[in-house]
mmCIF file of C-alpha atoms in Angstrom:
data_model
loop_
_atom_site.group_PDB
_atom_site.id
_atom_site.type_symbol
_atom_site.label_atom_id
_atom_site.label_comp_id
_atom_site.label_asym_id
_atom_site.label_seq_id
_atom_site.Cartn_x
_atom_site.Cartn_y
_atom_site.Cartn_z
ATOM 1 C CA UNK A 206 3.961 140.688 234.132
ATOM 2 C CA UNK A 207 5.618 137.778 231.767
ATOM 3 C CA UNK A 208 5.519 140.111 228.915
ATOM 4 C CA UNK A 209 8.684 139.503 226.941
ATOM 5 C CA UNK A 210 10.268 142.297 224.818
ATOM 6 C CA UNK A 211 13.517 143.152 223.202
ATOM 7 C CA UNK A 212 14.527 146.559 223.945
ATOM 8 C CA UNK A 213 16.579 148.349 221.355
ATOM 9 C CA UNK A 214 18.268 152.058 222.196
ATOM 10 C CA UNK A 215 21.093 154.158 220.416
ATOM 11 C CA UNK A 216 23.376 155.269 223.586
ATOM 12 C CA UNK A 217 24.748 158.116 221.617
ATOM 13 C CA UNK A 218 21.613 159.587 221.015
ATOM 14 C CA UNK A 219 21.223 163.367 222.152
ATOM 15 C CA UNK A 220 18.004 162.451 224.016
ATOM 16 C CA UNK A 221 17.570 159.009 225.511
ATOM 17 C CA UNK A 222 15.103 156.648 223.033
ATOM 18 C CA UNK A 223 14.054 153.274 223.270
ATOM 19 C CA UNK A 224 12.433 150.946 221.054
ATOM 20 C CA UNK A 225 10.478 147.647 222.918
ATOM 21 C CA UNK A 226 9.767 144.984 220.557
ATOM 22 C CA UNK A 227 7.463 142.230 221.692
ATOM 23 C CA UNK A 228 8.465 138.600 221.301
ATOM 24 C CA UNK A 229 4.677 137.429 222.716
ATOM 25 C CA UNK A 230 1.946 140.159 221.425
ATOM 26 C CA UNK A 231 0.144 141.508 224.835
ATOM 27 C CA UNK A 232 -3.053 142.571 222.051
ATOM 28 C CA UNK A 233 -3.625 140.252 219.566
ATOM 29 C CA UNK A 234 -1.511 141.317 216.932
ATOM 30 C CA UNK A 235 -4.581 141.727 213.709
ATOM 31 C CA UNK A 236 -6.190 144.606 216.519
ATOM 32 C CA UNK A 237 -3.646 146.490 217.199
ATOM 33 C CA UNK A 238 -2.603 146.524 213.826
ATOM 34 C CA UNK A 239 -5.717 148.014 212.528
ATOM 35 C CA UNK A 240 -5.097 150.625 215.460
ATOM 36 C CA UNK A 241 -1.963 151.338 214.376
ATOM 37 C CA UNK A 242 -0.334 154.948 214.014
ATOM 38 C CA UNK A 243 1.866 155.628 211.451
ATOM 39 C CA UNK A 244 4.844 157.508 212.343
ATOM 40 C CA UNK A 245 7.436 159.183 209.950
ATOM 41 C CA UNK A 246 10.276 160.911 209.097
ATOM 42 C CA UNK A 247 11.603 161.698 206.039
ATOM 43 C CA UNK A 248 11.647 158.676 203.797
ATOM 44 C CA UNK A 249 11.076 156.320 206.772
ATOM 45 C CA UNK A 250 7.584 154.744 208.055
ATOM 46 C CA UNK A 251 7.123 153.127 211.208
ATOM 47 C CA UNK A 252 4.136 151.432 212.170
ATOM 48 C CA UNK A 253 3.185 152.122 215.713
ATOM 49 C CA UNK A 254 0.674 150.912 218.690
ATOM 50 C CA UNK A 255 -2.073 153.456 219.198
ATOM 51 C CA UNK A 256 -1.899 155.760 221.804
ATOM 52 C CA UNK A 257 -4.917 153.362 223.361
ATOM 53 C CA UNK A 258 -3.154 150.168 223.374
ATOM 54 C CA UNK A 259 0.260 151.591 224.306
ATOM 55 C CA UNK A 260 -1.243 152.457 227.589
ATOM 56 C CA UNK A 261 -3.029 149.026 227.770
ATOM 57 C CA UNK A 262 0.283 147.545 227.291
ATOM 58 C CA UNK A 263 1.719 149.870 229.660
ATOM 59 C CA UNK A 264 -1.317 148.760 232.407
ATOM 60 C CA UNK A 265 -0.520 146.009 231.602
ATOM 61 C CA UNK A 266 3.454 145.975 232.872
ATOM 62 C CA UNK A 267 2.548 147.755 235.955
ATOM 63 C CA UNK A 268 6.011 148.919 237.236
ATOM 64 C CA UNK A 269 5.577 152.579 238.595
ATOM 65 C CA UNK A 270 7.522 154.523 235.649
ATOM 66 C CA UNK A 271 4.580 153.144 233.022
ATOM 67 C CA UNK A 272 1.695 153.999 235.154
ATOM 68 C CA UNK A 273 3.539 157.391 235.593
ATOM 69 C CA UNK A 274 3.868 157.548 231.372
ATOM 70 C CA UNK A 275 -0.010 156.392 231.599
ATOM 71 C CA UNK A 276 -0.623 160.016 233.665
ATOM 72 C CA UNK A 277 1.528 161.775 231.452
ATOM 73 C CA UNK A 278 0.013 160.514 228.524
ATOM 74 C CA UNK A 279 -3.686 161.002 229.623
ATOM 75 C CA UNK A 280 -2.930 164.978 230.061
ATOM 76 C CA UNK A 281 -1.412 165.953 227.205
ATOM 77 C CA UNK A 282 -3.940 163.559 225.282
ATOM 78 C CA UNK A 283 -7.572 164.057 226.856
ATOM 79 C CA UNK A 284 -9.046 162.446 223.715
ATOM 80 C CA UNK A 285 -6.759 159.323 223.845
ATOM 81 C CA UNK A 286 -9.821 157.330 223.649
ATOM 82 C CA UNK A 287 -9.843 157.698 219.991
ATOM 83 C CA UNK A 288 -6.612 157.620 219.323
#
């Protein structure tokens, strides 16, 4: 769908994790950051997409494996409205 991303993984990782990093913001960048989810671990902070525009972005891709995630993410998140 034209979106362009760099996608960053560690192949030695126990479980397989990937990290996209858009090059042309789907959501204009000031709303998703005030959507944002922090995520951390230890002494690191990440600032995330919300669980709402990570599935807009993923609606937005189409390809069957992110509107399987969308599914996925819908059930174990009923409330992802206001997330």
């Amino acid at each position: 769908k034209h979106m362009r991303v760099f996608s960053l993984y560690h192949p030695k990782t126990v479980y397989f994790w990937q990290l996209d990093v858009f090059v042309r913001h789907p959501i204009p960048f000031e709303r998703a950051y005030k959507r944002r989810f922090i995520a951390s671990s230890q002494t690191i902070r990440v600032p995330l997409l919300s669980l709402r525009d990570l599935m807009r972005t993923k609606r937005m891709a189409g390809r069957p494996h992110d509107l399987d995630d969308i599914s996925d993410l819908q059930r174990l998140y009923p409330d992802w409205r206001t997330r």
